[in-house]
Structure formats: structure tokens, C-alpha cells
mmCIF file of C-alpha atoms in Angstrom:
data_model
loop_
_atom_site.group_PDB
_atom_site.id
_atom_site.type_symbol
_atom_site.label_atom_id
_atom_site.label_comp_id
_atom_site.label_asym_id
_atom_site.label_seq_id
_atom_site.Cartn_x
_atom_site.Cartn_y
_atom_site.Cartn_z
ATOM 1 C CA UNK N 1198 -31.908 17.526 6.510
ATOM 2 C CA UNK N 1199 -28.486 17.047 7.138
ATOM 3 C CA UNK N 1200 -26.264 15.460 9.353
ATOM 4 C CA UNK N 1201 -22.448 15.051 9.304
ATOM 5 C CA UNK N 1202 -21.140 13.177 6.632
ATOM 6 C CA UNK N 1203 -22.361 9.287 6.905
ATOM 7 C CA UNK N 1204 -19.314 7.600 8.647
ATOM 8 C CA UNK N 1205 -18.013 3.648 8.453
ATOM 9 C CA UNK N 1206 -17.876 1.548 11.434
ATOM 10 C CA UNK N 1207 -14.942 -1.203 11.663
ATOM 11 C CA UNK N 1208 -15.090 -3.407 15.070
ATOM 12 C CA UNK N 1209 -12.341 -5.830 15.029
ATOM 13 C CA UNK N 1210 -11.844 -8.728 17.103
ATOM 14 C CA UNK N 1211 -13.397 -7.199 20.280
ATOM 15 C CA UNK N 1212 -13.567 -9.364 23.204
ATOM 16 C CA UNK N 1213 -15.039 -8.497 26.620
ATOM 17 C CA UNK N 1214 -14.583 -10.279 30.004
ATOM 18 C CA UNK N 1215 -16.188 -9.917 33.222
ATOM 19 C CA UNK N 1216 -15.028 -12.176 34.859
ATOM 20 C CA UNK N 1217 -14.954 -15.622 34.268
ATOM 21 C CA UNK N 1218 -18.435 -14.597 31.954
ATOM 22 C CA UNK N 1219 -16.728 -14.181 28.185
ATOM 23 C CA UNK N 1220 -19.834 -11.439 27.080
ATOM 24 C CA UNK N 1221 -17.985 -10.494 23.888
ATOM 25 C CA UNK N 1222 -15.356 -13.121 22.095
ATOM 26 C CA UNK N 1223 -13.916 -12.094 18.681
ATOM 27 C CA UNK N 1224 -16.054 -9.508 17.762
ATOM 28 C CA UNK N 1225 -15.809 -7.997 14.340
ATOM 29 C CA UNK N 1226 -18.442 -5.886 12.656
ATOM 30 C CA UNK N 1227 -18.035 -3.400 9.543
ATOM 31 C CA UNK N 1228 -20.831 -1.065 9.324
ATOM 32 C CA UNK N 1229 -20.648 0.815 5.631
ATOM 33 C CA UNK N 1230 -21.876 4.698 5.417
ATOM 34 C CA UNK N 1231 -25.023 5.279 5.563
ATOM 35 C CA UNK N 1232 -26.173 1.343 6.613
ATOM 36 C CA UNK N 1233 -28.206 0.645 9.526
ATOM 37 C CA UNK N 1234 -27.091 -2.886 11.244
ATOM 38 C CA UNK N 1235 -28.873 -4.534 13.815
ATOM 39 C CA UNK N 1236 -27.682 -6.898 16.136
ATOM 40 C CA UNK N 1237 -30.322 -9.312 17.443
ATOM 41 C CA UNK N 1238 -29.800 -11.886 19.812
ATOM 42 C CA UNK N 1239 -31.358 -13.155 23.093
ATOM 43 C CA UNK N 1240 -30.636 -11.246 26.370
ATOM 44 C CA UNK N 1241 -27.125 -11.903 27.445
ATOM 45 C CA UNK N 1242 -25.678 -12.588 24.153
ATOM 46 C CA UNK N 1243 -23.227 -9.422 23.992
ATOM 47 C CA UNK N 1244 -25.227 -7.489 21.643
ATOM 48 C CA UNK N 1245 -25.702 -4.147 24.190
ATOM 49 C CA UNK N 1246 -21.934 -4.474 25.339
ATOM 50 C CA UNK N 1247 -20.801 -4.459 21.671
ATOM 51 C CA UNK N 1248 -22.767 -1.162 21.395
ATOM 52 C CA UNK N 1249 -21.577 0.283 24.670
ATOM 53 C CA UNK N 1250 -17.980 -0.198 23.459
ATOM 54 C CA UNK N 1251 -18.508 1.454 20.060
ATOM 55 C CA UNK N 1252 -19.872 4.340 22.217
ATOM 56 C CA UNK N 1253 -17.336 4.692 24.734
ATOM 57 C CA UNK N 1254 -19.498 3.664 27.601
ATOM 58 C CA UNK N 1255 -17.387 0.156 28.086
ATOM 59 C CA UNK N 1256 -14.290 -0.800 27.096
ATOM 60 C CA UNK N 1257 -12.949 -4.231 25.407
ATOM 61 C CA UNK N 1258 -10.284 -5.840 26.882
ATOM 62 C CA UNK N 1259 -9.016 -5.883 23.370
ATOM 63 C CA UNK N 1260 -9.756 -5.067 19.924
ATOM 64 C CA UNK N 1261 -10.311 -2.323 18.080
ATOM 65 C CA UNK N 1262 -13.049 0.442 17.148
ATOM 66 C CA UNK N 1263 -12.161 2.598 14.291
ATOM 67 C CA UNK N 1264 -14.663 5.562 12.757
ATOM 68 C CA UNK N 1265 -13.580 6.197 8.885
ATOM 69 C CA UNK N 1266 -9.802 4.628 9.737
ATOM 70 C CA UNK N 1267 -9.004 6.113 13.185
ATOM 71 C CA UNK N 1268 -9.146 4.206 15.680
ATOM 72 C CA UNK N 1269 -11.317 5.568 18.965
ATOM 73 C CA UNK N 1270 -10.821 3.634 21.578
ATOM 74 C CA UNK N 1271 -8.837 5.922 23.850
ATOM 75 C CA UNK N 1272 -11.750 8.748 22.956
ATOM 76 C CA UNK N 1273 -14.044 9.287 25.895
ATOM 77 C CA UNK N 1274 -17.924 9.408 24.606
ATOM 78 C CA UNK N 1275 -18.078 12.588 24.462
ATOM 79 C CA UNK N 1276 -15.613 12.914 22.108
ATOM 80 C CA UNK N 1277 -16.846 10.216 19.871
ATOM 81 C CA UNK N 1278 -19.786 12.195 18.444
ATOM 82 C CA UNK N 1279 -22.459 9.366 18.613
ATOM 83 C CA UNK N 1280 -26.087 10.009 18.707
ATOM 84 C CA UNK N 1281 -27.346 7.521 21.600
ATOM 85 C CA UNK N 1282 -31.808 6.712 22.123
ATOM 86 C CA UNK N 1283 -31.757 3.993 24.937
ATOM 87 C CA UNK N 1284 -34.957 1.767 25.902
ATOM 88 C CA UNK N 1285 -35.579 5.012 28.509
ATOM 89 C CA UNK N 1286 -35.960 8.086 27.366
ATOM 90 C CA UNK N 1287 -34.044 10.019 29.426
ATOM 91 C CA UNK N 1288 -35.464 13.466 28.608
ATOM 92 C CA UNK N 1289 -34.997 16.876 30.966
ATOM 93 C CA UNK N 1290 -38.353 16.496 32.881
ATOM 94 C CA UNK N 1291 -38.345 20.475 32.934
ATOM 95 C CA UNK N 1292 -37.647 21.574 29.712
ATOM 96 C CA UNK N 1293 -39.955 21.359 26.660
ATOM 97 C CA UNK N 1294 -39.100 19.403 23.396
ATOM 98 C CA UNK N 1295 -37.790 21.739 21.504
ATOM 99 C CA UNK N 1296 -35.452 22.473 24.875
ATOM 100 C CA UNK N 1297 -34.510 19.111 24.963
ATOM 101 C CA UNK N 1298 -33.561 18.837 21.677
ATOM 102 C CA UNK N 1299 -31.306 22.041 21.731
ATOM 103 C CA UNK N 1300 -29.678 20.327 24.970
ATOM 104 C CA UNK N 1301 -26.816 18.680 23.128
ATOM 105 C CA UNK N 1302 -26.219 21.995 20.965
ATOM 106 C CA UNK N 1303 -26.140 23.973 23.947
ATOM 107 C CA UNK N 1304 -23.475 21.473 25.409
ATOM 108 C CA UNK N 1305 -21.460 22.081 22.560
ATOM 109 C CA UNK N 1306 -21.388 26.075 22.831
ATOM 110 C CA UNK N 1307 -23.819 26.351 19.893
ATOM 111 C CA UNK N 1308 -25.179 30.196 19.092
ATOM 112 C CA UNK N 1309 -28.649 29.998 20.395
ATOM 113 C CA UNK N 1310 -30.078 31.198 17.256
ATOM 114 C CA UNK N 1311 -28.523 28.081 15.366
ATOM 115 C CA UNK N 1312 -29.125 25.901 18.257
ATOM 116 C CA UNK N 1313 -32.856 26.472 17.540
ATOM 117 C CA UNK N 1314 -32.987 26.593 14.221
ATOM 118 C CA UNK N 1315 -31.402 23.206 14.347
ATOM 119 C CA UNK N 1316 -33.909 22.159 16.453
ATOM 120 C CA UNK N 1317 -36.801 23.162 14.464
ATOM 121 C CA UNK N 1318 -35.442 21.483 11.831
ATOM 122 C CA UNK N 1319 -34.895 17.767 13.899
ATOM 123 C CA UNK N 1320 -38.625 18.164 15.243
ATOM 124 C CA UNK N 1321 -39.845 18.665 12.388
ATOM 125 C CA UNK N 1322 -38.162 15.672 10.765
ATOM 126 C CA UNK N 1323 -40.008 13.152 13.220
ATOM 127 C CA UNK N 1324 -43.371 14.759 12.747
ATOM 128 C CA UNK N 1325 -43.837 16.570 16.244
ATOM 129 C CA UNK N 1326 -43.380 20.272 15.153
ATOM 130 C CA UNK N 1327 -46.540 20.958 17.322
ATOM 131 C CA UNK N 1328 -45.505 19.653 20.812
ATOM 132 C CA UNK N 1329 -42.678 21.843 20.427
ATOM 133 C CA UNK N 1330 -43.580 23.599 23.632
ATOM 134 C CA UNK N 1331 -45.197 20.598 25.353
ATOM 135 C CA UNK N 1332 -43.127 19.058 28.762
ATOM 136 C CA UNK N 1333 -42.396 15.308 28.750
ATOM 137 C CA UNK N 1334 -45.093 14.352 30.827
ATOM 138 C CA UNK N 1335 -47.937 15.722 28.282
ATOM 139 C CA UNK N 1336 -46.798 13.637 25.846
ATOM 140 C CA UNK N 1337 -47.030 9.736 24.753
ATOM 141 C CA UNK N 1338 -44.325 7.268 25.333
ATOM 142 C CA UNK N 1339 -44.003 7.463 21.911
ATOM 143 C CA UNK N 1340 -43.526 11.124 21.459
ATOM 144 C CA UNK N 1341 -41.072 11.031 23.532
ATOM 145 C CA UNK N 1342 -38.689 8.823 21.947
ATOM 146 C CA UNK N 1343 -39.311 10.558 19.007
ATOM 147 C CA UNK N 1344 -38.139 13.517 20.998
ATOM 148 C CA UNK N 1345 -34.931 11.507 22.233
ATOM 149 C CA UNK N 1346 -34.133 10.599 18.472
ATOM 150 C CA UNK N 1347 -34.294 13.991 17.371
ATOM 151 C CA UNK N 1348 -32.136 15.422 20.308
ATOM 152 C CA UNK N 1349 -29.722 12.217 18.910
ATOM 153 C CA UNK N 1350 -29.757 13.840 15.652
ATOM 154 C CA UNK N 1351 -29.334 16.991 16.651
ATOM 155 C CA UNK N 1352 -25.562 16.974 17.179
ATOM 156 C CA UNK N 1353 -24.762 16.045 13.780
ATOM 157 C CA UNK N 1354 -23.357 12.517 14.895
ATOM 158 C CA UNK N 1355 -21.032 10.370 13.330
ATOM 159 C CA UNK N 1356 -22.811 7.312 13.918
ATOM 160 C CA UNK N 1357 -26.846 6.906 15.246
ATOM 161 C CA UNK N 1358 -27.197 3.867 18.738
ATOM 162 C CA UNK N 1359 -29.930 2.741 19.333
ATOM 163 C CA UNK N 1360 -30.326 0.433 22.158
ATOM 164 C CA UNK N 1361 -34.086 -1.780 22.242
ATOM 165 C CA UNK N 1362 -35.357 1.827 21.628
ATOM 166 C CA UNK N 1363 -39.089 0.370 21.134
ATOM 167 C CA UNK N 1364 -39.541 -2.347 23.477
ATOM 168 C CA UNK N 1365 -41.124 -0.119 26.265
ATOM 169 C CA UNK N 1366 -43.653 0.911 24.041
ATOM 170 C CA UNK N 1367 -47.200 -1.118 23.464
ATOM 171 C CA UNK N 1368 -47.447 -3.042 19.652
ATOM 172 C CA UNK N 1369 -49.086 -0.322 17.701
ATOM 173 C CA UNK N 1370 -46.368 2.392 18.640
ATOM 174 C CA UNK N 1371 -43.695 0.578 18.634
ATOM 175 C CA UNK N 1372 -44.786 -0.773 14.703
ATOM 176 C CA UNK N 1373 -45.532 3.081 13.698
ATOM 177 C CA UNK N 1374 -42.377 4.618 15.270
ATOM 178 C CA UNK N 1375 -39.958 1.649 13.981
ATOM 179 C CA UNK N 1376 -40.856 2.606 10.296
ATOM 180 C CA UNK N 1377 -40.370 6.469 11.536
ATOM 181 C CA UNK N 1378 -37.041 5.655 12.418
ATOM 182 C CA UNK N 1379 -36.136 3.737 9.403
ATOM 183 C CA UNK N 1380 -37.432 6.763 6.881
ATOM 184 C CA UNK N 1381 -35.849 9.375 9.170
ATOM 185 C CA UNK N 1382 -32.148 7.340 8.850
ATOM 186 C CA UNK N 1383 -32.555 7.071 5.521
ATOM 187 C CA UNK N 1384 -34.015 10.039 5.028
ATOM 188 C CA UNK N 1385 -30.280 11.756 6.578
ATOM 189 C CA UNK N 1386 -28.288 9.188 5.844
ATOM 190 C CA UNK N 1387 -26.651 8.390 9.044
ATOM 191 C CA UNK N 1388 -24.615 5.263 9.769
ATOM 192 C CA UNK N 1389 -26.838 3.612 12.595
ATOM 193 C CA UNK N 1390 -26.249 0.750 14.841
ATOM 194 C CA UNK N 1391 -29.614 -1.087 16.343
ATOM 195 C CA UNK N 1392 -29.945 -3.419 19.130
ATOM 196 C CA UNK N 1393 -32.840 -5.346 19.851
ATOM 197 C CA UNK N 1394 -34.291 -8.720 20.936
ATOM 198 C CA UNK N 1395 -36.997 -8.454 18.568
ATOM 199 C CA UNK N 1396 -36.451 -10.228 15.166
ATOM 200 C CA UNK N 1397 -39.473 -8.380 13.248
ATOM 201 C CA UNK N 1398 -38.462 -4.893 14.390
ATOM 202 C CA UNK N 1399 -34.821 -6.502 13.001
ATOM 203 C CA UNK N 1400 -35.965 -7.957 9.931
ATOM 204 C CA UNK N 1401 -38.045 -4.933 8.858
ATOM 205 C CA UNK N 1402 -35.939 -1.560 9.592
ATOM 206 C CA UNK N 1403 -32.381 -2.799 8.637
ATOM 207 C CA UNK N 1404 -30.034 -3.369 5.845
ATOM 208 C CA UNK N 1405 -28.167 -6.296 7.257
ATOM 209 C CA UNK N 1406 -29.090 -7.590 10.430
ATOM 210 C CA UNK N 1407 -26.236 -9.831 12.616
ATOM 211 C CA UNK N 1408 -27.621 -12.551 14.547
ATOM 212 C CA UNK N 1409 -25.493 -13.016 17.812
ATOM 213 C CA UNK N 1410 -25.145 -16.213 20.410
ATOM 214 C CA UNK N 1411 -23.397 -16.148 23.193
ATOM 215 C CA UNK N 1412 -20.627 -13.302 22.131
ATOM 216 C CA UNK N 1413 -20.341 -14.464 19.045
ATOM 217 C CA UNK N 1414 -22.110 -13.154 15.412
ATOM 218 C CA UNK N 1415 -22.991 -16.374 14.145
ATOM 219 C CA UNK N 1416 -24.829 -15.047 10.861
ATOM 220 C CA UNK N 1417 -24.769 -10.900 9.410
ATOM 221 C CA UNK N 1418 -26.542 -10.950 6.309
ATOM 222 C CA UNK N 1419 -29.631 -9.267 4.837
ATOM 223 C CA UNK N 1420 -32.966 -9.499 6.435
ATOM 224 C CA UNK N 1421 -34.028 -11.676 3.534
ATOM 225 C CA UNK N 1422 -31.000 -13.855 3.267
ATOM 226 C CA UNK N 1423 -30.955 -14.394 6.563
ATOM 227 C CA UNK N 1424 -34.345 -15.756 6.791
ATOM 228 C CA UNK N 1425 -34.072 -18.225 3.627
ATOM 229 C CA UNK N 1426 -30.644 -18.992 4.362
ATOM 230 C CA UNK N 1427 -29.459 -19.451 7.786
ATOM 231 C CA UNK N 1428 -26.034 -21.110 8.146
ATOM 232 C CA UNK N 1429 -26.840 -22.774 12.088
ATOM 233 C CA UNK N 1430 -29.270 -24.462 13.497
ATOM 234 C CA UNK N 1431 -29.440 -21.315 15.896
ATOM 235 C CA UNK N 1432 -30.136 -18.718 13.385
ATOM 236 C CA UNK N 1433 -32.817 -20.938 11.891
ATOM 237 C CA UNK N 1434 -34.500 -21.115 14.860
ATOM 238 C CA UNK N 1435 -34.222 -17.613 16.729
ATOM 239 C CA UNK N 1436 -35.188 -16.211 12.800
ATOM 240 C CA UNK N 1437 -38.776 -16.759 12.205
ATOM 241 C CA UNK N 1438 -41.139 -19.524 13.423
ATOM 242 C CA UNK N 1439 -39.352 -23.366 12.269
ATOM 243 C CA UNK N 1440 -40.006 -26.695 12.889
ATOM 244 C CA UNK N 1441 -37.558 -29.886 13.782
ATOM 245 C CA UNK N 1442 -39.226 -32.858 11.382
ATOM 246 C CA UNK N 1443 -37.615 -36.186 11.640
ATOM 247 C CA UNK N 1444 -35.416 -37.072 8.603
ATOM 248 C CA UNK N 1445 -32.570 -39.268 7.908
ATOM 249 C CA UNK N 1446 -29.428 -38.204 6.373
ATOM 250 C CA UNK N 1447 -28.853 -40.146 2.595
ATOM 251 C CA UNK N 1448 -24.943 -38.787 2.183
ATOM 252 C CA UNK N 1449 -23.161 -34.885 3.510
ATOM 253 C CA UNK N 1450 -25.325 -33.032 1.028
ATOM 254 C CA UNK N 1451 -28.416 -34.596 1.319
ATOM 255 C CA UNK N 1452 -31.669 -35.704 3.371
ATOM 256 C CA UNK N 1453 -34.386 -37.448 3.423
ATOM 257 C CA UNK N 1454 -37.623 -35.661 5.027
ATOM 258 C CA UNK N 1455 -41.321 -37.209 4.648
ATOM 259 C CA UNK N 1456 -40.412 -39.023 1.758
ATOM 260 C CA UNK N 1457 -38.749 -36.169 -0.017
ATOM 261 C CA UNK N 1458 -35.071 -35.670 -0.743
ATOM 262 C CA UNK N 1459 -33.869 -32.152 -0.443
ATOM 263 C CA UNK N 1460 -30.488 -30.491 0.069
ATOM 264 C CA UNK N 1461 -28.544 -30.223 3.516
ATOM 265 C CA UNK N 1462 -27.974 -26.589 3.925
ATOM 266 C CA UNK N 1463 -24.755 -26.802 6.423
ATOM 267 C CA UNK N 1464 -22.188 -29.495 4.855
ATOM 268 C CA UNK N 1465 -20.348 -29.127 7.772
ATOM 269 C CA UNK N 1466 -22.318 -30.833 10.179
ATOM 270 C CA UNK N 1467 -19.922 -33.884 10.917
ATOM 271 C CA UNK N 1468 -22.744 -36.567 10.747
ATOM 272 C CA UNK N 1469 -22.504 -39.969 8.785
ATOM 273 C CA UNK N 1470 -24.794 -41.029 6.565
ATOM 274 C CA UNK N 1471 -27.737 -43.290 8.073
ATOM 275 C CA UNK N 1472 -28.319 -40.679 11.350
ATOM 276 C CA UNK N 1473 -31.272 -40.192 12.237
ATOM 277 C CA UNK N 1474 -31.386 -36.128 11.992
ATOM 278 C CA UNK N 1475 -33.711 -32.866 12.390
ATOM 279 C CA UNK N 1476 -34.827 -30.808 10.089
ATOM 280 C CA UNK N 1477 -35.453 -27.531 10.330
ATOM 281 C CA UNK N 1478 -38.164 -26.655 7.852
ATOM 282 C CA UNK N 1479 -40.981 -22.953 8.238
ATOM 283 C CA UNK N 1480 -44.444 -23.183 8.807
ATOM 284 C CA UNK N 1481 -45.314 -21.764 5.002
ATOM 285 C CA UNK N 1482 -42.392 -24.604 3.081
ATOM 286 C CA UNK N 1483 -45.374 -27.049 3.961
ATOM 287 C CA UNK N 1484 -48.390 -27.878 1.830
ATOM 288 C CA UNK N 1485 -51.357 -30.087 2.313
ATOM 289 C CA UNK N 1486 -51.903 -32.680 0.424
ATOM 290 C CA UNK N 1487 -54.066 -36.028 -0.580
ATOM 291 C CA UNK N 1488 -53.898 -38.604 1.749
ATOM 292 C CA UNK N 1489 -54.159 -39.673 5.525
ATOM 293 C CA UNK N 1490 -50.567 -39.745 7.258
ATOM 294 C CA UNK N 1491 -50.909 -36.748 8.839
ATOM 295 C CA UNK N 1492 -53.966 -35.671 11.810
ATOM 296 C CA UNK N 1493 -54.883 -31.936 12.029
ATOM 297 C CA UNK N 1494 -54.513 -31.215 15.915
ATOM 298 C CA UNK N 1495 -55.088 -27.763 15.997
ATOM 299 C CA UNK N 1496 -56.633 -24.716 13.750
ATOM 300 C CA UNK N 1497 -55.575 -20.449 14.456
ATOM 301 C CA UNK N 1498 -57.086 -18.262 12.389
ATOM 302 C CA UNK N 1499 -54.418 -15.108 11.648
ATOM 303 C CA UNK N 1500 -55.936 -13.232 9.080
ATOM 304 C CA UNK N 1501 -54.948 -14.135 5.479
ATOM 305 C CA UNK N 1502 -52.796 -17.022 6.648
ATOM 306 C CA UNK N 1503 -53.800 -19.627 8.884
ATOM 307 C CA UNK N 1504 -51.677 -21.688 11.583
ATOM 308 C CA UNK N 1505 -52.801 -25.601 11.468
ATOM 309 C CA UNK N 1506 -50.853 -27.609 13.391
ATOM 310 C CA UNK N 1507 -50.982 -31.670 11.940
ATOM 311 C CA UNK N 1508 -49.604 -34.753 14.481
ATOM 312 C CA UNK N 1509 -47.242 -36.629 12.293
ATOM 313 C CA UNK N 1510 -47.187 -40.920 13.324
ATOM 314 C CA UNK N 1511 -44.483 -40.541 15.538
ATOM 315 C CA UNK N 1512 -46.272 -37.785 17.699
ATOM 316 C CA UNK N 1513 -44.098 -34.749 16.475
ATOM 317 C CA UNK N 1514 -45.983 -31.261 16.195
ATOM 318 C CA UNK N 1515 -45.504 -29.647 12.860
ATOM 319 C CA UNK N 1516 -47.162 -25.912 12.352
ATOM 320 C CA UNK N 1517 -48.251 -25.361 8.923
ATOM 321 C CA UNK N 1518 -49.149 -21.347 7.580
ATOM 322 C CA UNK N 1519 -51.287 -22.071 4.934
ATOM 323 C CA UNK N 1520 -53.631 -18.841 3.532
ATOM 324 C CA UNK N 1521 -56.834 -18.866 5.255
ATOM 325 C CA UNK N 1522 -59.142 -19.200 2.231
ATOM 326 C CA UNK N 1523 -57.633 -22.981 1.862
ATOM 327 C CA UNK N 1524 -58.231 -23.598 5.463
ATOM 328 C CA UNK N 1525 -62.088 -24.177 5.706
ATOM 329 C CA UNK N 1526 -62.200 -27.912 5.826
ATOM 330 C CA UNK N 1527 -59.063 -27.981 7.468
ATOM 331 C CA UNK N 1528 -60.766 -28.962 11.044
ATOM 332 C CA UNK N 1529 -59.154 -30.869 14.191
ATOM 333 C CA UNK N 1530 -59.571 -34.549 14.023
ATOM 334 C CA UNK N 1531 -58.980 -34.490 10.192
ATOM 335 C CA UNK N 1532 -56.640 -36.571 9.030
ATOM 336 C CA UNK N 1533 -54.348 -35.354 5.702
ATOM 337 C CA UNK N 1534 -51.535 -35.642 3.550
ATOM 338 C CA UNK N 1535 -48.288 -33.466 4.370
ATOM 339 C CA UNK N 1536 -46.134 -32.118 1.606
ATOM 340 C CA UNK N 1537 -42.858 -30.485 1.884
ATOM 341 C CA UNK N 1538 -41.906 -27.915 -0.862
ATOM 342 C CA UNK N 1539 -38.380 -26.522 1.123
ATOM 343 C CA UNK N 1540 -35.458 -27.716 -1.156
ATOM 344 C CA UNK N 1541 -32.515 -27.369 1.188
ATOM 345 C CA UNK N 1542 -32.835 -27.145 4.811
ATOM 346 C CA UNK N 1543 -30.536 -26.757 7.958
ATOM 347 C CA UNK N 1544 -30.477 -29.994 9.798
ATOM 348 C CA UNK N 1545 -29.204 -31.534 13.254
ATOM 349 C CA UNK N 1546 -27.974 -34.584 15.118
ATOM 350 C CA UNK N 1547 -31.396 -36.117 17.082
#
């Protein structure tokens, strides 16, 4: 399958007002050819007006979008050639899928005979080649964004935007049809841009993933990165489960944390040594140990790993993923030894 050829993405220094409410401050994003980048943030955080500027549906009260070196803002959407999927699926209630599809091509003064062929090509590519000829309403929620991706792709696009795409679809869907999308971009190569709220449809279908706070993009990085290595105490804790474990801070680079000394992760903190500090430490960088400091308050079995939560003497919750097969004496009331095997971690004033 083709599409046209993948195109680069530069945002620079976008900012967005409305009002006294800054939604978008200093916004600069480079998206490569071919990449998909997601931004996910919580709502209000600027991530669906960034998108909405790239595709012509807002504009910044300054800054600039370019596509391959030119810049765009003064295009209208139309003549930006973006593939858009929104959270609705916004498909023709009377036409079929395969008319649906051809919609955009038929727009565009396509011969009918390509137009379909097209078609038949895009709904083939996410798997519904046999509801071809069904309406909207006889298919799945799920069908039908599949539907709404392939009339995206139709077009040939420059660059694939998806806005929280899966989020009105229930668990099991929305896990199937986020891979589907991920081997269908890759699969033609387009550049895409992703927004969600979601940090495990994030972490698993992009190549970089930028995590954004209140208009800003405090971290991009890849999903892996990210997740090992946040650089703020906000990306470490809107990135996978953490905890906040009382510590004390020995010099700038390093802390003390249940006896162990480990590596301060942001140098730039400001903080002197002697404060009292949190840090931020996942549920799996802990291990049980020998010993009684800690009590097991709580047990949740999640398949092959297992959520215990321990009290530490001070009161504070920690939540420990251990793997379940380790877990079976590991009962509430117990009292334990707590190990911690992260060495470098974010940390905070307390």
C-alpha cells in the first residue's frame, strides 16, 4: 500500500491564548518521516489544540507549522492534506464503507474507477474487505473507526491525526484496534501524530511519545526512556504507577532512601543537603526482603505479577509488583523486610 511520500513535521514555538487561559506556551515538536508521536497529557494540557493547529482547524497566535520546509499556516485544512480519525467517527450514516471511504476521493474529483480501486485497497488494509457493503449502523464501534482510518488514508495524506481515536471504545477493542493502527502506519509509512490521555495506548503504539503539562512538553522521548528515565517529578508520576518514599538528600547527586544510597535523577532540583525529600521509586524497583520493618497491608492478585502494598513505620503506603509465584506467604498482617533495587530516582521537596 501506498500513501504519499512520508512527510516531516516541524512545530516551532507555538503558543495559543484564549483568553487569559495560556493552552499552548512555546510549543515545538519535530516529527521525522515516517514516525508516529504521541502527545499524552491530562485533559486541558494543550495536547488536542497542538493537533488542531497542525491541521488547520485552530490557529496559534504565533509560531510556526512547516510540512517538509514550507511553512502552512496560512493553508486552510483542506489544503493541508492531513488524514484526520477523531474520538467520533463521523461516518455518512447513508452510505456503505466502501462509500465512505471513496468520500474524500470523490471530494477531490477522483475517476470513479480509481476512487474505488483505492478504496478496495484501504479496506482491505484494516481487515474489513467483507463489510464493504455494510451501513454504519450494522457494524461495531470498532469497525467503524477502522472505517474512519481507512477513509483517512485514503487521500494519500501528508501527515495521519489522530485525536483519542480509541477511548470510546470498551478495553478489548480498543487493545486490538490500537495494535491495528500501529501495523497499518507502519505498514504505509505515514508520518502520524496521536493524541491521547491514555499512557499504555501511548507507551505501546509510538516511536517517541511527548508528555505535556499545562502547554508545555515537559519530556519527548521513547516509550522506554521515558518510563526509566523521566526528567520531572510530573512525568514520573503521570508515566506508569510510582510511589513517593521518604528519603533524605546526602549532597545534589545523591539520596538516601530506606537505608540505601542511590543517585538523584534531576540535579537541578535546588534543595540543600539535609531536606527531608520524596522519592519517586515503581512498584517492580522494590523487593522483599528478611526482616520486620515493613507490615503487608494489602494483597491483589494480577496474574503473573502481584500488587502487595507494605505500611512503612511512618504510615506511608508503598505498592510493591512482585511476580505472583513469590507472593503466597505474602498475607496482610505480615510483617517484612523492604528492599530497594532503583539506582537513581527522581526526587522532591516534602
Amino acid at each position: 500500500m501506498s500513501t504519499s511520500s512520508s512527510s516531516r513535521v516541524t512545530i516551532s514555538n507555538l503558543r495559543r491564548t484564549f483568553g487569559e487561559v495560556v493552552a499552548l506556551d512555546s510549543f515545538s515538536l519535530d516529527i521525522k518521516p515516517g514516525e508516529l508521536v504521541t502527545l499524552l497529557g491530562p485533559s486541558g494540557c494543550g495536547k488536542t489544540t497542538a493537533l488542531r493547529m497542525v491541521a488547520g482547524l485552530d490557529v496559534p497566535d504565533s509560531g510556526i507549522i512547516e510540512i517538509n520546509g514550507a511553512a502552512i499556516n496560512d493553508l486552510s485544512p483542506s489544503k493541508r492534506n492531513m488524514g484526520m480519525v477523531f474520538q467520533a467517527y463521523s461516518l455518512f450514516p447513508n452510505m456503505t464503507a466502501i462509500e465512505n471511504i471513496e468520500f474524500g476521493l470523490r471530494v477531490r474529483g477522483i475517476d470513479k474507477g480509481k476512487r474505488r480501486k483505492r478504496a478496495e485497497e484501504m479496506i482491505e488494509l484494516v481487515d474489513l474487505g467483507k463489510q464493504a457493503n455494510r451501513f454504519p449502523n450494522q457494524m461495531s464501534g470498532g469497525q467503524q473507526q477502522r472505517v474512519a482510518l481507512a477513509r483517512a488514508l485514503a487521500i494519500e495524506p501528508n501527515v495521519l491525526l489522530l485525536d483519542e481515536p480509541l477511548s470510546a471504545l470498551d478495553a478489548k477493542v480498543r487493545t486490538h484496534l490500537r495494535d491495528q493502527i500501529r501495523r497499518v502506519q507502519q505498514e504505509v509509512g505515514i508520518t502520524t501524530l496521536f493524541v491521547t490521555h491514555d499512557q499504555e495506548e501511548a507507551m505501546a503504539i509510538s516511536d517517541r511519545v511527548g508528555v505535556m503539562n499545562k502547554g508545555n512538553l515537559e519530556q519527548l522521548d521513547k516509550p522506554d526512556v521515558l518510563y526509566s528515565n523521566p526528567t520531572s517529578a510530573f512525568v514520573a508520576t503521570f508515566v506508569g504507577a510510582m510511589n513517593r518514599v521518604p528519603g533524605k538528600l546526602l549532597d545534589a547527586n545523591s539520596v538516601e532512601v530506606l537505608g540505601k544510597k542511590i543517585s538523584v535523577a534531576n540535579t537541578g532540583h535546588g534543595l540543600s543537603a539535609g531536606s527531608s525529600v520524596n522519592v519517586m521509586i515503581r512498584p517492580e524497583q522494590f523487593a522483599i526482603s528478611s526482616g520486620d520493618s515493613v507490615t503487608i497491608t494489602e494483597r491483589s492478585f494480577r496474574g503473573p505479577m502481584t500488587r502487595i502494598v507494605v505500611s512503612l513505620t511512618d504510615g506511608t503506603r508503598v505498592d510493591l509488583d512482585i511476580a505472583s509465584a513469590e507472593t503466597t506467604s505474602m498475607n496482610p498482617g505480615n510483617r517484612t523486610g523492604l528492599t530497594v533495587n532503583a539506582s537513581t530516582a527522581i526526587i522532591e521537596a516534602r
